[in-house]
Amino acid sequence: MIITCNLMGGLGNQLFQIMTLIYFAENEKIDYILLKKEYLQSNNKETKRKTYWDSMFKELKDKTRETIYFFNQEYLREKSFNYKKIEIERNYCDKILYGYYQSYKYFDKQFVLKKLNIVNKRQNVLMKCGKNVVMSNKTAIHFRFGDYKLLKNIYSILDEKYYIECIKKINNTKHFYYFYDKNDKEDVEDIISDLEYRFIDFEFIDGTEFNLEDWEECLLMSCFKNIIIANSTFSWWSGYLNTILGHKIYYPINWFADKKKDCSDLFLPEWIGINN
């Protein structure tokens, strides 16, 4: 019996699915493989999402295959958004995990750091930014708009009020680096202008000017003392991979437009929820 996953979404979602698969497979002593595609199709079937087999996931090269043939297969579908233990029947069928598995409870942090060689990757990113760059006493801010503006019935759109409330709780730095997708530049600059007006003694620096790949930005944000994440699995992983002693992660309580949706298994207990 072999197990794999039906990979979907961007970098953050890919990390959730791949690490859930590997952690589960190794604990259950089941062989696993990963289908190596250059691009993944998104839910709207129009946008293509790139994969990271030669960068973030290069340590998994020996487990990737150009094609996968299962003669007898069984889908193990995610049972709910919150954590549910994955149950498996050991039989002649190969297994395919199907779902996003967006909970820290599906894997272990030290396991992830070691499996993906995060410490060394992160050090290389810092060197790429410049030897005098020190992030461990500063704050990272992440913005996520993009297709959320077309999916307002599903996702919350974070405005300046959320970021203002986060910044008001931070008293150990006045230096803020902000990160975003280039397509969101206009929306982000509007919010940054509001923040600069309100917090005149603080410095807001465009983190995209380091000209990093997106996966490198994810790791760079994990180097900051504080991280204000968006309702995005991309910056969720920046928070999760942070290993700085005493770091603080701020997140929007209402991750989705449906405020009644239970997301309690998504956020680590020590993270700080902010109303939005």
Coordinates of C-alpha atoms in Angstrom, one line a residue:
M1 CA 0.0 0.0 0.0
I2 CA 1.2 3.5 -1.0
I3 CA -0.2 6.9 0.0
T4 CA -0.1 10.2 -1.7
C5 CA -2.1 13.5 -1.7
N6 CA -4.1 15.4 -4.3
L7 CA -2.1 18.6 -4.2
M8 CA -4.1 21.9 -4.5
G9 CA -3.6 25.6 -4.0
G10 CA -0.6 27.9 -3.5
L11 CA 2.5 27.5 -1.3
G12 CA 0.7 27.7 2.0
N13 CA -1.9 25.1 1.1
Q14 CA 0.8 22.9 -0.5
L15 CA 2.8 22.9 2.8
F16 CA -0.3 21.9 4.8
Q17 CA -1.1 19.0 2.5
I18 CA 2.5 17.7 2.0
M19 CA 3.5 17.9 5.6
T20 CA 0.2 16.2 6.7
L21 CA 0.9 13.4 4.2
I22 CA 4.5 12.9 5.2
Y23 CA 3.9 13.1 9.0
F24 CA 1.0 10.7 8.8
A25 CA 2.8 8.2 6.5
E26 CA 6.0 8.1 8.5
N27 CA 4.1 7.6 11.8
E28 CA 2.0 4.9 10.3
K29 CA 5.0 3.3 8.5
I30 CA 3.4 3.6 5.1
D31 CA 5.4 4.4 2.0
Y32 CA 4.4 7.7 0.3
I33 CA 5.0 9.4 -3.0
L34 CA 4.3 12.8 -4.5
L35 CA 3.2 13.7 -8.0
K36 CA 5.6 16.2 -9.5
K37 CA 3.6 18.7 -11.5
E38 CA 5.0 22.1 -12.6
Y39 CA 1.6 23.8 -12.1
L40 CA -1.6 23.0 -10.2
Q41 CA -5.0 24.1 -11.3
S42 CA -6.9 26.4 -8.9
N43 CA -10.5 26.1 -7.8
N44 CA -11.7 28.5 -10.4
K45 CA -10.0 26.4 -13.1
E46 CA -8.4 29.5 -14.7
T47 CA -5.5 30.4 -12.4
K48 CA -2.5 28.1 -12.3
R49 CA -0.6 27.7 -9.1
K50 CA 3.1 27.0 -9.4
T51 CA 4.8 24.2 -7.4
Y52 CA 8.1 24.3 -5.5
W53 CA 9.8 21.0 -6.1
D54 CA 13.2 22.6 -6.8
S55 CA 13.1 25.1 -4.0
M56 CA 11.0 24.7 -0.8
F57 CA 10.5 21.0 -1.4
K58 CA 13.8 20.0 -2.9
E59 CA 14.6 17.7 0.0
L60 CA 11.6 15.6 -1.1
K61 CA 13.0 14.9 -4.6
D62 CA 13.5 11.2 -4.0
K63 CA 9.8 10.9 -3.2
T64 CA 8.5 12.6 -6.3
R65 CA 7.3 10.9 -9.5
E66 CA 6.5 12.3 -12.9
T67 CA 3.5 10.0 -13.1
I68 CA 1.6 7.8 -10.6
Y69 CA -0.4 4.7 -11.5
F70 CA -2.7 3.3 -8.9
F71 CA -4.7 0.2 -10.1
N72 CA -6.8 0.2 -6.9
Q73 CA -7.2 3.5 -5.1
E74 CA -9.2 4.9 -2.3
Y75 CA -9.7 8.6 -1.5
L76 CA -9.4 9.7 2.1
R77 CA -11.4 12.9 2.2
E78 CA -11.0 15.5 4.8
K79 CA -13.9 15.3 7.2
S80 CA -14.1 18.9 8.4
F81 CA -12.2 22.1 8.5
N82 CA -11.1 21.5 12.0
Y83 CA -8.7 18.7 12.9
K84 CA -10.0 15.2 12.6
K85 CA -7.7 12.2 13.1
I86 CA -7.0 10.5 9.7
E87 CA -8.4 7.0 9.8
I88 CA -7.1 4.4 7.4
E89 CA -8.1 0.9 6.5
R90 CA -5.1 -1.2 5.7
N91 CA -6.0 -3.2 2.6
Y92 CA -4.9 -3.7 -1.0
C93 CA -6.0 -0.2 -2.1
D94 CA -3.5 2.7 -2.4
K95 CA -4.6 5.9 -0.7
I96 CA -5.0 9.5 -1.8
L97 CA -5.5 12.2 0.8
Y98 CA -8.0 14.7 -0.5
G99 CA -8.4 18.0 1.4
Y100 CA -6.5 21.1 2.7
Y101 CA -5.8 19.9 6.2
Q102 CA -5.3 23.4 7.6
S103 CA -4.4 22.6 11.2
Y104 CA -1.1 22.5 13.1
K105 CA -2.4 19.4 14.7
Y106 CA -1.7 17.2 11.7
F107 CA 2.1 17.5 12.1
D108 CA 4.9 18.6 14.4
K109 CA 6.9 21.8 14.1
Q110 CA 10.4 20.2 14.7
F111 CA 9.5 17.5 12.2
V112 CA 8.7 20.2 9.5
L113 CA 11.8 22.2 10.3
K114 CA 14.1 19.2 9.9
K115 CA 12.3 17.6 6.9
L116 CA 12.5 20.7 4.8
N117 CA 15.8 21.9 6.1
I118 CA 14.2 25.2 7.0
V119 CA 17.1 26.6 9.2
N120 CA 19.6 26.5 6.4
K121 CA 17.2 27.7 3.8
R122 CA 16.3 30.7 6.0
Q123 CA 20.0 31.5 6.6
N124 CA 20.5 31.6 2.8
V125 CA 17.6 33.9 2.4
L126 CA 19.0 36.3 5.0
M127 CA 22.4 36.3 3.3
K128 CA 20.6 37.1 0.0
C129 CA 19.1 40.2 1.7
G130 CA 22.4 41.5 2.9
K131 CA 24.8 40.7 5.8
N132 CA 23.7 43.8 7.7
V133 CA 20.0 42.9 7.7
V134 CA 18.7 42.0 11.1
M135 CA 15.0 41.1 11.4
S136 CA 14.8 39.6 14.9
N137 CA 13.9 42.9 16.5
K138 CA 11.4 44.1 13.9
T139 CA 7.8 43.3 12.7
A140 CA 6.6 41.8 9.5
I141 CA 3.2 42.6 8.1
H142 CA 1.5 40.6 5.4
F143 CA -1.3 41.7 3.1
R144 CA -3.6 39.4 1.0
F145 CA -6.2 40.7 -1.4
G146 CA -6.0 39.2 -4.9
D147 CA -8.9 36.9 -5.7
Y148 CA -10.4 37.5 -2.2
K149 CA -12.0 40.6 -3.7
L150 CA -13.9 38.3 -6.0
L151 CA -14.7 35.9 -3.2
K152 CA -16.1 38.2 -0.5
N153 CA -18.8 35.7 0.3
I154 CA -16.0 33.3 1.4
Y155 CA -13.1 35.3 2.7
S156 CA -12.8 38.4 4.9
I157 CA -11.1 41.4 3.3
L158 CA -8.8 42.9 5.9
D159 CA -8.8 46.7 6.1
E160 CA -6.6 49.2 7.9
K161 CA -8.6 48.8 11.1
Y162 CA -7.2 45.2 11.6
Y163 CA -3.6 46.3 11.1
I164 CA -4.0 49.4 13.3
E165 CA -5.3 47.2 16.2
C166 CA -2.3 44.8 15.7
I167 CA 0.3 47.6 15.7
K168 CA -1.2 49.2 18.8
K169 CA -0.4 46.0 20.7
I170 CA 3.3 46.0 19.6
N171 CA 5.6 47.9 21.9
N172 CA 9.0 46.4 21.2
T173 CA 9.8 47.9 17.8
K174 CA 9.1 50.8 15.5
H175 CA 10.3 49.2 12.3
F176 CA 7.7 47.4 10.2
Y177 CA 8.4 45.5 6.9
Y178 CA 5.4 44.8 4.8
F179 CA 4.9 42.1 2.2
Y180 CA 2.3 41.5 -0.5
D181 CA 1.7 40.2 -4.0
K182 CA 2.7 42.8 -6.6
N183 CA -0.8 42.8 -8.0
D184 CA -2.1 44.1 -4.7
K185 CA 0.3 47.1 -4.6
E186 CA -2.3 49.8 -5.0
D187 CA -4.5 48.4 -2.2
V188 CA -1.5 47.9 0.1
E189 CA -0.2 51.4 -0.5
D190 CA -3.5 52.9 0.5
I191 CA -3.4 51.1 3.8
I192 CA 0.3 51.9 4.4
S193 CA -0.5 55.6 3.9
D194 CA -3.1 55.4 6.6
L195 CA -0.7 53.6 8.9
E196 CA 2.0 56.2 8.3
Y197 CA -0.4 59.0 9.1
R198 CA -1.5 57.4 12.3
F199 CA 1.9 56.1 13.5
I200 CA 4.1 59.0 12.6
D201 CA 7.1 57.7 14.7
F202 CA 7.1 54.3 13.0
E203 CA 8.9 53.3 9.9
F204 CA 7.1 51.2 7.2
I205 CA 9.5 49.5 4.7
D206 CA 8.5 47.7 1.5
G207 CA 9.8 44.2 2.0
T208 CA 9.2 43.2 -1.6
E209 CA 12.1 45.4 -2.6
F210 CA 14.4 42.5 -1.6
N211 CA 13.2 41.0 -4.8
L212 CA 12.9 37.5 -3.4
E213 CA 10.9 34.5 -4.7
D214 CA 7.6 34.1 -2.9
W215 CA 8.8 31.0 -0.9
E216 CA 11.8 33.0 0.2
E217 CA 9.6 35.9 1.4
C218 CA 7.6 33.3 3.4
L219 CA 10.9 32.3 5.1
L220 CA 12.1 35.8 5.5
M221 CA 8.9 36.8 7.3
S222 CA 9.5 33.9 9.7
C223 CA 12.7 35.7 10.9
F224 CA 10.9 38.7 12.5
K225 CA 10.2 39.1 16.2
N226 CA 6.6 39.9 15.5
I227 CA 4.4 38.9 12.5
I228 CA 1.0 40.4 11.6
I229 CA -0.4 37.7 9.3
A230 CA -3.3 38.1 6.9
N231 CA -6.0 35.5 6.5
S232 CA -3.6 33.6 4.3
T233 CA -2.0 30.2 4.7
F234 CA 1.1 31.8 3.1
S235 CA 1.8 34.1 6.1
W236 CA 0.3 31.4 8.5
W237 CA 3.4 29.4 7.6
S238 CA 5.7 32.3 8.3
G239 CA 4.3 32.5 11.8
Y240 CA 4.4 28.7 12.3
L241 CA 8.1 28.4 11.2
N242 CA 9.2 31.3 13.4
T243 CA 11.8 30.0 16.0
I244 CA 12.7 33.3 17.6
L245 CA 12.4 33.2 21.4
G246 CA 9.5 35.2 22.6
H247 CA 8.1 35.9 19.1
K248 CA 4.5 37.0 18.7
I249 CA 2.1 36.2 15.9
Y250 CA -1.1 38.3 15.4
Y251 CA -3.9 36.9 13.3
P252 CA -7.5 37.9 12.3
I253 CA -10.1 36.1 14.3
N254 CA -12.5 36.1 11.4
W255 CA -10.5 34.2 8.9
F256 CA -13.6 33.7 6.7
A257 CA -16.6 35.9 5.7
D258 CA -18.7 33.5 7.7
K259 CA -17.9 34.6 11.3
K260 CA -19.6 31.5 12.7
K261 CA -17.1 29.1 11.0
D262 CA -15.0 27.4 13.7
C263 CA -11.3 27.9 13.0
S264 CA -10.0 27.0 16.5
D265 CA -7.7 24.3 15.2
L266 CA -6.0 26.6 12.7
F267 CA -4.3 28.9 15.2
L268 CA -1.7 27.9 17.8
P269 CA -2.8 28.6 21.4
E270 CA -0.1 31.2 22.0
W271 CA -1.0 33.2 18.9
I272 CA -2.8 36.5 19.5
G273 CA -6.2 36.9 17.8
I274 CA -7.4 40.4 16.7
N275 CA -10.9 41.3 15.8
N276 CA -11.5 42.3 12.3

